[in-house]
């Protein structure tokens, strides 16, 4: 269904495009439910809530701030869930350095792009989003769960491509790159529900 949406569904009518965009997420959420262990804990419901909020963000991204807000709430659910499985490791802890460096570099570029395009109202929401998704990725890594870690890093990559393409400079094949990394990220986070 993801391939069908990315490569075959036309942009118009928009409602049909949005419906087909959401179908893979419905399936991923259902897959996530099937991964629930017999003994469920709060993390399973938190991650499922994150998946659901991100699906809403997906459908509402046409209205940028509304969609961004839904994604932000989704990342807060993810972060809260991952923090319940915090497992300290010095090596994993130090991953905060490259994550922070990447966030600072892309944040600087985005601010410059937003100012240049006269979109100063977006600066605060975008910076808040960068901080939260960076914390989410770090929290996922700190769980020691490879599915959660890979999924969160793919999410950062997907949103980085999207924001760079939207505010800094067009990227060739940005649409497929964004959605392939995004669906993969969500699938891996849903997959983590079995082992986290």
Tab-separated table of C-alpha atoms in Angstrom:
chain	number	residue	atom	x	y	z
A	1	UNK	CA	0.000	0.000	0.000
A	2	UNK	CA	2.926	2.327	0.656
A	3	UNK	CA	4.324	1.690	-2.817
A	4	UNK	CA	0.856	2.261	-4.297
A	5	UNK	CA	0.552	5.609	-2.502
A	6	UNK	CA	4.107	6.795	-3.225
A	7	UNK	CA	4.339	5.895	-6.891
A	8	UNK	CA	0.846	5.497	-8.353
A	9	UNK	CA	-1.809	7.602	-6.591
A	10	UNK	CA	-2.143	11.024	-8.294
A	11	UNK	CA	-2.055	14.260	-6.286
A	12	UNK	CA	-5.638	15.124	-7.168
A	13	UNK	CA	-8.189	14.763	-5.789
A	14	UNK	CA	-6.453	15.590	-2.501
A	15	UNK	CA	-8.907	13.614	-0.327
A	16	UNK	CA	-8.151	10.374	-2.205
A	17	UNK	CA	-4.427	11.080	-1.914
A	18	UNK	CA	-4.728	11.593	1.872
A	19	UNK	CA	-6.785	8.404	2.321
A	20	UNK	CA	-4.196	6.334	0.475
A	21	UNK	CA	-1.438	8.066	2.449
A	22	UNK	CA	-3.068	6.940	5.699
A	23	UNK	CA	-3.801	3.321	4.729
A	24	UNK	CA	-0.181	2.161	5.333
A	25	UNK	CA	-0.297	3.813	8.771
A	26	UNK	CA	-3.573	2.065	9.643
A	27	UNK	CA	-1.906	-1.208	8.704
A	28	UNK	CA	1.226	-0.366	10.704
A	29	UNK	CA	-0.891	0.483	13.767
A	30	UNK	CA	-2.725	-2.834	13.407
A	31	UNK	CA	0.634	-4.587	13.058
A	32	UNK	CA	1.730	-2.813	16.244
A	33	UNK	CA	-1.329	-4.082	18.120
A	34	UNK	CA	-0.501	-7.613	16.964
A	35	UNK	CA	2.990	-7.189	18.462
A	36	UNK	CA	1.606	-6.525	21.955
A	37	UNK	CA	2.917	-9.080	24.447
A	38	UNK	CA	0.559	-10.893	26.793
A	39	UNK	CA	1.686	-8.735	29.701
A	40	UNK	CA	1.156	-5.207	28.428
A	41	UNK	CA	2.726	-2.255	30.202
A	42	UNK	CA	2.325	1.536	29.835
A	43	UNK	CA	5.063	1.715	27.183
A	44	UNK	CA	2.955	-0.327	24.755
A	45	UNK	CA	0.019	2.076	25.038
A	46	UNK	CA	2.319	5.109	24.872
A	47	UNK	CA	3.978	3.925	21.653
A	48	UNK	CA	0.610	2.995	20.158
A	49	UNK	CA	-0.655	6.498	21.009
A	50	UNK	CA	2.443	7.911	19.320
A	51	UNK	CA	1.724	5.913	16.174
A	52	UNK	CA	-1.864	7.158	16.165
A	53	UNK	CA	-0.912	10.830	16.652
A	54	UNK	CA	1.692	10.600	13.893
A	55	UNK	CA	-0.948	9.117	11.613
A	56	UNK	CA	-3.114	12.168	12.352
A	57	UNK	CA	-0.129	14.398	11.617
A	58	UNK	CA	0.265	12.600	8.315
A	59	UNK	CA	-3.282	13.401	7.297
A	60	UNK	CA	-3.131	16.995	8.532
A	61	UNK	CA	0.328	17.959	7.228
A	62	UNK	CA	-1.277	19.838	4.353
A	63	UNK	CA	-2.117	22.363	7.095
A	64	UNK	CA	1.500	22.567	8.254
A	65	UNK	CA	1.264	23.826	11.848
A	66	UNK	CA	-1.682	21.532	12.686
A	67	UNK	CA	0.096	18.514	11.225
A	68	UNK	CA	3.362	19.479	12.926
A	69	UNK	CA	1.535	19.749	16.257
A	70	UNK	CA	0.083	16.244	15.882
A	71	UNK	CA	3.542	14.866	15.087
A	72	UNK	CA	4.962	16.765	18.071
A	73	UNK	CA	2.412	15.132	20.389
A	74	UNK	CA	3.234	11.762	18.814
A	75	UNK	CA	6.926	12.267	19.572
A	76	UNK	CA	6.097	13.203	23.161
A	77	UNK	CA	4.248	9.881	23.512
A	78	UNK	CA	7.215	8.044	21.965
A	79	UNK	CA	9.675	9.841	24.247
A	80	UNK	CA	7.613	9.107	27.366
A	81	UNK	CA	7.384	5.457	26.368
A	82	UNK	CA	11.073	5.066	25.596
A	83	UNK	CA	12.063	6.733	28.863
A	84	UNK	CA	10.230	3.980	30.775
A	85	UNK	CA	12.774	1.545	29.295
A	86	UNK	CA	15.853	3.698	29.918
A	87	UNK	CA	18.903	1.426	30.262
A	88	UNK	CA	22.115	3.279	30.935
A	89	UNK	CA	25.132	2.542	28.766
A	90	UNK	CA	28.067	4.974	28.415
A	91	UNK	CA	28.329	4.368	24.657
A	92	UNK	CA	24.599	4.837	24.083
A	93	UNK	CA	24.592	7.868	26.395
A	94	UNK	CA	27.282	9.550	24.265
A	95	UNK	CA	25.065	9.356	21.184
A	96	UNK	CA	23.523	12.564	22.510
A	97	UNK	CA	26.592	14.358	21.063
A	98	UNK	CA	26.118	13.517	17.350
A	99	UNK	CA	22.339	13.853	17.708
A	100	UNK	CA	22.738	17.324	19.264
A	101	UNK	CA	25.292	18.361	16.662
A	102	UNK	CA	22.986	17.275	13.835
A	103	UNK	CA	20.047	19.118	15.457
A	104	UNK	CA	22.115	22.316	15.808
A	105	UNK	CA	23.375	22.159	12.210
A	106	UNK	CA	20.006	21.488	10.612
A	107	UNK	CA	18.281	23.908	12.997
A	108	UNK	CA	20.658	26.675	11.966
A	109	UNK	CA	20.027	25.982	8.282
A	110	UNK	CA	16.266	25.905	8.821
A	111	UNK	CA	16.233	29.204	10.713
A	112	UNK	CA	18.253	30.827	7.931
A	113	UNK	CA	15.877	29.406	5.321
A	114	UNK	CA	12.765	30.479	7.226
A	115	UNK	CA	14.066	34.022	7.677
A	116	UNK	CA	15.072	34.229	4.017
A	117	UNK	CA	11.585	33.093	2.913
A	118	UNK	CA	9.828	35.421	5.345
A	119	UNK	CA	8.396	32.566	7.441
A	120	UNK	CA	9.540	33.841	10.834
A	121	UNK	CA	6.326	32.600	12.499
A	122	UNK	CA	7.470	29.017	11.834
A	123	UNK	CA	10.809	29.416	13.646
A	124	UNK	CA	9.619	28.613	17.183
A	125	UNK	CA	7.414	25.612	16.232
A	126	UNK	CA	10.162	24.168	14.015
A	127	UNK	CA	12.853	24.602	16.718
A	128	UNK	CA	10.586	22.996	19.328
A	129	UNK	CA	9.971	20.108	16.949
A	130	UNK	CA	13.716	19.618	16.341
A	131	UNK	CA	14.374	19.489	20.098
A	132	UNK	CA	11.573	16.999	20.778
A	133	UNK	CA	12.364	14.630	17.882
A	134	UNK	CA	16.059	14.696	18.866
A	135	UNK	CA	15.163	13.775	22.452
A	136	UNK	CA	12.865	11.052	21.131
A	137	UNK	CA	15.663	9.534	19.046
A	138	UNK	CA	18.089	9.649	21.975
A	139	UNK	CA	15.521	8.122	24.344
A	140	UNK	CA	14.906	5.324	21.832
A	141	UNK	CA	18.632	4.602	21.602
A	142	UNK	CA	18.863	4.554	25.407
A	143	UNK	CA	16.322	1.698	25.552
A	144	UNK	CA	18.875	-0.591	23.911
A	145	UNK	CA	16.109	-1.844	21.610
A	146	UNK	CA	17.453	-1.929	18.050
A	147	UNK	CA	14.011	-1.697	16.403
A	148	UNK	CA	13.143	1.433	18.397
A	149	UNK	CA	16.575	2.971	17.761
A	150	UNK	CA	16.562	2.325	13.993
A	151	UNK	CA	12.975	3.494	13.708
A	152	UNK	CA	13.613	6.741	15.573
A	153	UNK	CA	16.726	7.538	13.515
A	154	UNK	CA	14.827	6.891	10.291
A	155	UNK	CA	12.128	9.252	11.557
A	156	UNK	CA	14.760	11.956	12.083
A	157	UNK	CA	16.082	11.312	8.574
A	158	UNK	CA	12.605	11.481	7.035
A	159	UNK	CA	11.738	14.758	8.762
A	160	UNK	CA	15.155	16.198	7.894
A	161	UNK	CA	14.576	15.510	4.202
A	162	UNK	CA	11.078	16.998	4.446
A	163	UNK	CA	12.188	20.181	6.222
A	164	UNK	CA	15.259	20.676	4.030
A	165	UNK	CA	13.151	20.250	0.896
A	166	UNK	CA	10.437	22.566	2.225
A	167	UNK	CA	12.490	25.394	3.702
A	168	UNK	CA	16.070	25.255	2.426
A	169	UNK	CA	16.534	23.714	-1.018
A	170	UNK	CA	14.539	21.311	-3.217
A	171	UNK	CA	15.740	17.685	-3.067
A	172	UNK	CA	15.381	15.368	-6.040
A	173	UNK	CA	12.859	12.575	-5.416
A	174	UNK	CA	12.068	14.109	-2.025
A	175	UNK	CA	8.519	12.717	-1.979
A	176	UNK	CA	9.500	9.036	-2.272
A	177	UNK	CA	12.521	9.515	0.034
A	178	UNK	CA	10.392	11.135	2.742
A	179	UNK	CA	7.631	8.533	2.642
A	180	UNK	CA	9.883	5.454	2.328
A	181	UNK	CA	11.934	6.502	5.359
A	182	UNK	CA	8.780	7.562	7.230
A	183	UNK	CA	6.831	4.329	6.693
A	184	UNK	CA	9.974	2.327	7.519
A	185	UNK	CA	10.463	4.324	10.727
A	186	UNK	CA	6.900	3.762	11.874
A	187	UNK	CA	7.039	0.067	10.977
A	188	UNK	CA	10.216	-0.424	13.023
A	189	UNK	CA	8.749	1.424	16.015
A	190	UNK	CA	5.634	-0.771	15.766
A	191	UNK	CA	7.903	-3.822	15.514
A	192	UNK	CA	9.639	-2.779	18.741
A	193	UNK	CA	6.388	-3.299	20.645
A	194	UNK	CA	7.075	-7.040	20.693
A	195	UNK	CA	10.485	-6.800	22.359
A	196	UNK	CA	10.638	-3.490	24.197
